[in-house]
Short mmCIF file of C-alpha atoms in Angstrom, two decimals:
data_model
loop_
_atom_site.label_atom_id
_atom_site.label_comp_id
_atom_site.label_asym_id
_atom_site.label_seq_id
_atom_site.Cartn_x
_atom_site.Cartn_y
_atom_site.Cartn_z
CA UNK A 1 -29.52 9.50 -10.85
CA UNK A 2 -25.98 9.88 -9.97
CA UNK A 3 -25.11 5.98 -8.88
CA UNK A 4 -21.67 7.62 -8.20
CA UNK A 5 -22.53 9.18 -4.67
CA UNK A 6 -24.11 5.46 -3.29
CA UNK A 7 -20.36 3.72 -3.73
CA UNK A 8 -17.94 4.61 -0.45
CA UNK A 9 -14.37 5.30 -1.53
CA UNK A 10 -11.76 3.64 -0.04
CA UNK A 11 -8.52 5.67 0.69
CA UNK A 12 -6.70 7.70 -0.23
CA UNK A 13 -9.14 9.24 -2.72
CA UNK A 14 -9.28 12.49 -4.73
CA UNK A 15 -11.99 14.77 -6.44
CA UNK A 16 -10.39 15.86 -9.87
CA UNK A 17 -12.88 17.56 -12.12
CA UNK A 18 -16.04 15.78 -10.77
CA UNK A 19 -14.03 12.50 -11.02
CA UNK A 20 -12.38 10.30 -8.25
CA UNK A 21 -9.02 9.82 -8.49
CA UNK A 22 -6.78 6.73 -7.22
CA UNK A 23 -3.51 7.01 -6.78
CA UNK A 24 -2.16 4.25 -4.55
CA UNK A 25 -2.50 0.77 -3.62
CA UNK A 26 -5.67 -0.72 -2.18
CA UNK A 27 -7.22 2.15 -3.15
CA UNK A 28 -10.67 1.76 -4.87
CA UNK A 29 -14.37 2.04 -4.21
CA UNK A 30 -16.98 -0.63 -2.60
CA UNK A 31 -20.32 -1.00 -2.93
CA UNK A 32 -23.62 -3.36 -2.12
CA UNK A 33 -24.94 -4.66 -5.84
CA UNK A 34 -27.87 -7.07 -6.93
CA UNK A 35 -28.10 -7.58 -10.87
CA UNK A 36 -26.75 -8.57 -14.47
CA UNK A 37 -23.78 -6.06 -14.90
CA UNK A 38 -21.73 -2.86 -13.98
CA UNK A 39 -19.94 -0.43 -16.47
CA UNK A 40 -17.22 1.83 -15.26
CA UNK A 41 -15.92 4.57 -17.35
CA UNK A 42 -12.36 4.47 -16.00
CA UNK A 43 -9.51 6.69 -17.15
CA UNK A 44 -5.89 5.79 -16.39
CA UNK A 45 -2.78 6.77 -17.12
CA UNK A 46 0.32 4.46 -16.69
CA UNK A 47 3.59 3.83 -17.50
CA UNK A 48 6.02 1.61 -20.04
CA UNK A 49 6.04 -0.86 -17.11
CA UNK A 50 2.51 -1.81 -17.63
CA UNK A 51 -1.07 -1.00 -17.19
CA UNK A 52 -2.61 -0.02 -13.81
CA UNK A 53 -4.47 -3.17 -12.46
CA UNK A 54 -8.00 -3.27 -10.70
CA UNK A 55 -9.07 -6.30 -8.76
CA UNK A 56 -12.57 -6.97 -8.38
CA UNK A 57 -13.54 -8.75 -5.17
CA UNK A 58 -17.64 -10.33 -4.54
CA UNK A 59 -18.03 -10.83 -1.08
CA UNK A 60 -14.04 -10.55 -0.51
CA UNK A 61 -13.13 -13.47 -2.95
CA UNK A 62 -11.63 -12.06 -6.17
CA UNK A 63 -13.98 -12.60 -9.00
CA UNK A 64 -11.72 -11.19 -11.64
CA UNK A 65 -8.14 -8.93 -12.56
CA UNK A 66 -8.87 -5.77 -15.10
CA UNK A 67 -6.05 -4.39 -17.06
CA UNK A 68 -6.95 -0.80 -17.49
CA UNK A 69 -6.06 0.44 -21.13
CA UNK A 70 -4.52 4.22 -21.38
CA UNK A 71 -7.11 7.08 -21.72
CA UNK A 72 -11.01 6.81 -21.26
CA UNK A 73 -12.61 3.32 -21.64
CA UNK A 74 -15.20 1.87 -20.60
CA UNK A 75 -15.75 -1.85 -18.62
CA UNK A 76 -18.04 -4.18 -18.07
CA UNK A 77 -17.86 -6.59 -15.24
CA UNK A 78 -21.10 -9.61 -15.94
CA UNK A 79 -22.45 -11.75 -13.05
CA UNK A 80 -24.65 -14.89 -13.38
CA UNK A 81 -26.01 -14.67 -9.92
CA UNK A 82 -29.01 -12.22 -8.86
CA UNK A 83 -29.01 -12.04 -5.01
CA UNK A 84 -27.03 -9.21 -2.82
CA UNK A 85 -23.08 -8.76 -3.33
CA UNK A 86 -20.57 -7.21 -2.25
CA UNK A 87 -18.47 -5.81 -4.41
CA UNK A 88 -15.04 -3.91 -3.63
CA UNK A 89 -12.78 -2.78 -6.79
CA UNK A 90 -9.47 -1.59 -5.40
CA UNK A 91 -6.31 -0.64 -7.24
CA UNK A 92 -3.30 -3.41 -7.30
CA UNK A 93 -0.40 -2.14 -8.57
CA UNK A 94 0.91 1.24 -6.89
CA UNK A 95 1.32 4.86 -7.57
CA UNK A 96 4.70 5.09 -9.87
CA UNK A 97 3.49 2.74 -12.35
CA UNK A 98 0.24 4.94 -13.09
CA UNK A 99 -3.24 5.52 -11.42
CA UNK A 100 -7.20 6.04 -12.46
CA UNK A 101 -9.76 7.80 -12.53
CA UNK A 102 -13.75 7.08 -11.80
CA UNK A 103 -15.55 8.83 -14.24
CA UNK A 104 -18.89 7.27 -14.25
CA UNK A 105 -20.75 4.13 -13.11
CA UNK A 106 -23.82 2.51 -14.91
CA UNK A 107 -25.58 -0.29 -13.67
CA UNK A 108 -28.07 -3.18 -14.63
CA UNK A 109 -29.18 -3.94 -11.18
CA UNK A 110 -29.38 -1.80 -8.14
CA UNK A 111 -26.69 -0.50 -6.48
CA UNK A 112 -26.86 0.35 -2.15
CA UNK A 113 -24.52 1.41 -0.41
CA UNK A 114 -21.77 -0.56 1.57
CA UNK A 115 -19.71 1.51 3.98
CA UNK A 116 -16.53 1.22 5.02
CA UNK A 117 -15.33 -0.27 8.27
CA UNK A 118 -14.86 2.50 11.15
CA UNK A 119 -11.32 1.51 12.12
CA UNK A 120 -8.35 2.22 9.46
CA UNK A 121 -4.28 1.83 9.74
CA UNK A 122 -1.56 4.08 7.55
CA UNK A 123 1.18 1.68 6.11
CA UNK A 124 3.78 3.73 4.81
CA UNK A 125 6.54 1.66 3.05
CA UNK A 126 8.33 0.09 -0.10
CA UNK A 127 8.50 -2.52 -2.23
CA UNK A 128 7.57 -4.86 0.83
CA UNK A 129 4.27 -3.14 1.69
CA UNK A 130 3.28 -2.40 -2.13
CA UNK A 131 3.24 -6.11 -2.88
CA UNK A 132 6.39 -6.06 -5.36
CA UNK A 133 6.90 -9.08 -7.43
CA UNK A 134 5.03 -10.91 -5.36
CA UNK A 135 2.80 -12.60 -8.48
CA UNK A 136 6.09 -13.73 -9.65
CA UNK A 137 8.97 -15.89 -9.38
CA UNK A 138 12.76 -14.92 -9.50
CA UNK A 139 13.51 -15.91 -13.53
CA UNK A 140 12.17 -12.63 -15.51
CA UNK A 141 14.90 -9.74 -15.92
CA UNK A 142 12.39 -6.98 -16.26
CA UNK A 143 9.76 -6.00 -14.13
CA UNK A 144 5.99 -5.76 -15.17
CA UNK A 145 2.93 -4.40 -13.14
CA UNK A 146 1.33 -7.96 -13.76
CA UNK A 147 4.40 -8.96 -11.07
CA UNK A 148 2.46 -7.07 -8.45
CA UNK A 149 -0.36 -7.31 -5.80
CA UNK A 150 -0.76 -5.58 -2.89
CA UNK A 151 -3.39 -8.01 -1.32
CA UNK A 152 -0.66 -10.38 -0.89
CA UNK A 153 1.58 -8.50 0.99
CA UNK A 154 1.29 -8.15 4.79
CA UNK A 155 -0.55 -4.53 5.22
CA UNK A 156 -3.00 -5.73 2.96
CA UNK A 157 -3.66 -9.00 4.67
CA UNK A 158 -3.62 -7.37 8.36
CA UNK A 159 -5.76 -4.86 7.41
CA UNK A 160 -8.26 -7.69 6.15
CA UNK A 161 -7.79 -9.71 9.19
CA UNK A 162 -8.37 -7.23 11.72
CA UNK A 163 -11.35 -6.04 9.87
CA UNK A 164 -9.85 -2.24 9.56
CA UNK A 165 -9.26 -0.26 6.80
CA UNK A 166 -5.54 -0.11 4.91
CA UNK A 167 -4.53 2.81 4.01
CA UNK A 168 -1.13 2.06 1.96
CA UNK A 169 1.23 4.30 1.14
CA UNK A 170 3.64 2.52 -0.48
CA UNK A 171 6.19 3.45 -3.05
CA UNK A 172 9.02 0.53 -4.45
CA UNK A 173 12.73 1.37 -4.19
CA UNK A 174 11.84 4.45 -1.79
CA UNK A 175 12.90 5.13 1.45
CA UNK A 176 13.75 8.15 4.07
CA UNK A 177 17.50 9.43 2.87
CA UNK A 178 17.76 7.94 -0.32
CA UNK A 179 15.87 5.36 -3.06
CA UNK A 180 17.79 2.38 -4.04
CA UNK A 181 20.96 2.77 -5.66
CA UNK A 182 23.44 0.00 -7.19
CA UNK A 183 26.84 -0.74 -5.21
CA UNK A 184 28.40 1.12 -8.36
CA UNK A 185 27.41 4.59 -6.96
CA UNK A 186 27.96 6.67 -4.37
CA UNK A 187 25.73 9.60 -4.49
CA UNK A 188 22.19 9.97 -2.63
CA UNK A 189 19.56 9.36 -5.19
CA UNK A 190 16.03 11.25 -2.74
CA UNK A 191 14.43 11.99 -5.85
CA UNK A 192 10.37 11.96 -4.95
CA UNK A 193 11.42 10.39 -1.54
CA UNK A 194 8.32 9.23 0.72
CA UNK A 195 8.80 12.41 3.24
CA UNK A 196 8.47 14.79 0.17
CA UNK A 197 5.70 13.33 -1.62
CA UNK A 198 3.67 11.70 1.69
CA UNK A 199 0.29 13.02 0.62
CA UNK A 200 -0.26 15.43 4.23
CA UNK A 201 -3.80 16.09 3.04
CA UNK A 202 -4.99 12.20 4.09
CA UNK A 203 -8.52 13.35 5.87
CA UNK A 204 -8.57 9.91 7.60
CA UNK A 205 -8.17 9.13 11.41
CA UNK A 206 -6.00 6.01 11.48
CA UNK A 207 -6.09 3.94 14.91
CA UNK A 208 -2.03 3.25 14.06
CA UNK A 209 0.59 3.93 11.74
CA UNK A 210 3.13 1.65 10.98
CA UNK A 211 5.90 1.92 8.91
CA UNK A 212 8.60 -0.38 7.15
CA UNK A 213 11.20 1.79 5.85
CA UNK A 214 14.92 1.35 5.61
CA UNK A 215 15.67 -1.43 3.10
CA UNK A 216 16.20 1.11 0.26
CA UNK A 217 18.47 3.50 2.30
CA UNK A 218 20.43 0.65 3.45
CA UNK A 219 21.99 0.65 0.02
CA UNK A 220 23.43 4.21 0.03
CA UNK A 221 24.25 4.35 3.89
CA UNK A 222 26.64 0.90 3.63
CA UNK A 223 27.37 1.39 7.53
CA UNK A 224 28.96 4.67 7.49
CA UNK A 225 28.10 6.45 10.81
CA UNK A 226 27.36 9.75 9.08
CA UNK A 227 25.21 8.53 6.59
CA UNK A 228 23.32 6.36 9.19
CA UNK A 229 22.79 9.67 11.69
CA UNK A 230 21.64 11.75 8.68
CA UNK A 231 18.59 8.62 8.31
CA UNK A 232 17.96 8.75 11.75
CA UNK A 233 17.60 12.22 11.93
CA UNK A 234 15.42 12.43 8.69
CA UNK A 235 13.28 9.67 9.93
CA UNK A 236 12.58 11.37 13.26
CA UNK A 237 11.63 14.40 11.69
CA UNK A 238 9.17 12.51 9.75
CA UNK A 239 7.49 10.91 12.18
CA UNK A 240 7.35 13.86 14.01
CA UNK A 241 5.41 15.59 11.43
CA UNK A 242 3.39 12.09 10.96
CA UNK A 243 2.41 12.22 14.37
CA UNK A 244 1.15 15.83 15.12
CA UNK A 245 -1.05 15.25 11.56
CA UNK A 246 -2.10 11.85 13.30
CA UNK A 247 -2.12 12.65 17.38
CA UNK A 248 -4.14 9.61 18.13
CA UNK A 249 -2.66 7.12 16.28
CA UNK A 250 -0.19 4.28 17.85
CA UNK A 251 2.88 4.65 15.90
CA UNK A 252 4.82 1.06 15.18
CA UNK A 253 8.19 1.08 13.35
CA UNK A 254 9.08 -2.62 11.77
CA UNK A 255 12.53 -3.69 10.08
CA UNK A 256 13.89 -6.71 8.87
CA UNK A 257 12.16 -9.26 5.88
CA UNK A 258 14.57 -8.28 3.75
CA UNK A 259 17.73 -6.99 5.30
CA UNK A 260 18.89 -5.56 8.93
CA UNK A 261 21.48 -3.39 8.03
CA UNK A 262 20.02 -0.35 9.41
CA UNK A 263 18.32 -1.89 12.45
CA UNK A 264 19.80 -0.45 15.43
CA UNK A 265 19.29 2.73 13.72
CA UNK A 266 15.32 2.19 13.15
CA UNK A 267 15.20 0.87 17.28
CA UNK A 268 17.01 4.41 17.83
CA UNK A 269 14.40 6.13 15.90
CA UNK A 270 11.29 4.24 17.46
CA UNK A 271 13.20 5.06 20.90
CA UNK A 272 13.44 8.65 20.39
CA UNK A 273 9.92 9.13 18.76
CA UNK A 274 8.06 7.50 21.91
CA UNK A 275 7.15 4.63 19.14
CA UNK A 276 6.69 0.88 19.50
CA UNK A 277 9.66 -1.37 17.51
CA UNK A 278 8.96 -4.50 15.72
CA UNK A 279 11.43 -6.93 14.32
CA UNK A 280 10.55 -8.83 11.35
CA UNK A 281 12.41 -12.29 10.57
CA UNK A 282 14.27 -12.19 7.74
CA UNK A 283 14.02 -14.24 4.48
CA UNK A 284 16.26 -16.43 3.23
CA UNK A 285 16.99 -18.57 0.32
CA UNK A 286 15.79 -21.97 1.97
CA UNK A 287 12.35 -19.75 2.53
CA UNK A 288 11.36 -18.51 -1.51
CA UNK A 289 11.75 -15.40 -3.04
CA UNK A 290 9.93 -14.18 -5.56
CA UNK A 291 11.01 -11.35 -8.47
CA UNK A 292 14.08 -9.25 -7.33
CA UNK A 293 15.23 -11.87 -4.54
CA UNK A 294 12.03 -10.16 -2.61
CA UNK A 295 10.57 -12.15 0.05
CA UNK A 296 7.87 -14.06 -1.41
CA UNK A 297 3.76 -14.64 -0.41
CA UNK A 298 4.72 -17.35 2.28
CA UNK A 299 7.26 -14.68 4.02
CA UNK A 300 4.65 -12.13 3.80
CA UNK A 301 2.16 -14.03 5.49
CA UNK A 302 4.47 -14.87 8.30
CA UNK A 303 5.46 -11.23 8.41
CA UNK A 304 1.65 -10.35 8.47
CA UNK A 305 0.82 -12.90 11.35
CA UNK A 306 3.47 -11.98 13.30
CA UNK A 307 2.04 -7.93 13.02
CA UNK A 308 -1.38 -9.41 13.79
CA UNK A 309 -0.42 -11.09 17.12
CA UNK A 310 1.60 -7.91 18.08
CA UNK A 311 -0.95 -5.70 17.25
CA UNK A 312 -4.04 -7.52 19.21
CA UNK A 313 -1.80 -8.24 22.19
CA UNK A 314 -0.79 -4.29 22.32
CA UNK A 315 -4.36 -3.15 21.78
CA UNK A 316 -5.63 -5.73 24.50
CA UNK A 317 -2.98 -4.29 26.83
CA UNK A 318 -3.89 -0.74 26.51
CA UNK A 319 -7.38 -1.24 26.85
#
């Protein structure tokens, strides 16, 4: 029997030669299990930055980290216990530093099948949403995929609170007009920028959309009023496109946690796009950072529970 059609994928998720194919965080597959032990034949492919990381929750408490090795392997995940679980694997780290594949799924046990709550949200963001750093503090110089969780940052732990689905869509150093780029240069750097490589062919009917995008740009647009009306424009045009692939959705635009240099500009946008704004506080030294001078797990969570009361008291509003 083919134990791979009882397991409900979790989004976004692609069919690749008979395998299932994860490219982005949170991404994964979830299933009901009673027995002795699982083996997934995984394939992944990542980069010099580190390997891709799977996180194995029982009954949404993480039971244990796997750090996928390059090319086909197999792994086995053992359990002592012999009643129902449920088990979710879900990808940690995001897209640029690699992905996986499913290949196959053997079990000593019995698998059943565990869908997937009705409701979803589309986070579309950065380093913020994509949980960068976040697993450590500010001393190391280089980064490492064991630095990063996405269940940590504030999409993730919405998601989980509301009891909806996250759909993240989150790429590090990315933004609308430009990626990062140091103070030493001037020129736009929109290689693979998030309105080029936005994956359009998401089958999913999100209840909202909200996006945290800006920080990155802020570092090529330095307040010059051209550069800034060249964002706003591109950033209207995206959501534009977001919203007739997504007509029912609530669109919410947040700023702030890390910088507010572009604010006004990201209001303008959420004005002229019929969207709802949300400021984030912004982190400071006397609250943490973590790797990069990025805001760390405590700032997230205030950041999350400030998107959780916003979001309830909208939806209660509009009921």
């Amino acid at each position: 029997m083919n134990l791979l059609s009882k397991l409900t994928f979790l989004p976004p998720c692609n069919q690749v030669n008979h395998h299932y194919q994860f490219d982005w965080s949170a991404s994964g597959f979830q299933f009901g299990f009673s027995g002795k032990s699982i083996e997934l034949q995984i394939t992944s492919h990542h980069t010099l930055y580190g390997p891709v990381i799977l996180a194995v929750f029982v009954d949404d408490e993480v039971y244990q980290k796997i750090d996928l090795s390059e090319g086909s392997h197999a792994y086995t995940i053992s359990f002592a216990r012999n009643d129902i679980m449920h088990l979710k694997i879900i990808q940690i780290t995001e897209l640029q530093y690699g992905f996986f594949q499913l290949e196959d799924i053997q079990v000593d046990g019995e698998i059943s099948k565990w869908d997937k709550t009705h409701e979803s949200i589309l986070w579309i963001g950065d380093s913020l949403s994509a949980g960068y750093g976040l697993e450590s503090d500010t001393t190391p110089l280089v980064f490492n995929t064991h630095f990063e969780d996405c269940t940590h940052a504030y999409p993730y732990l919405v998601s989980h609170a509301l009891n909806t689905t996250p759909i993240i869509i989150a790429y590090s150093g990315n933004g609308i007009l430009s990626r990062w780029i140091p103070e030493t240069e001037e020129k736009v750097n929109d290689e693979d920028i998030l309105p080029s490589i936005f994956p359009y062919d998401l089958e999913e009917n999100p209840s909202w959309v909200i996006i945290n995008l800006g920080t990155n740009d802020a570092s090529y647009t330095r307040g010059i009023h051209e550069r800034e009306q060249r964002f706003q424009k591109l950033y209207i045009d995206f959501i534009q496109t977001l919203k007739t692939k997504f007509p029912n959705a609530k669109f919410l635009l947040c700023y702030g946690l890390m910088e507010e240099t572009l604010l006004s500009s990201v209001k303008n946008v959420a004005k002229e796009t019929s969207s709802l704004f949300l400021r984030f506080e912004t982190a400071t030294e006397k609250d943490g950072f973590c790797f990069a001078s990025h805001p760390n797990k405590a700032s997230q969570l205030n950041a999350a529970n400030t998107l959780i009361h916003f979001i309830r008291t909208h939806n209660e509003e509009t009921l």
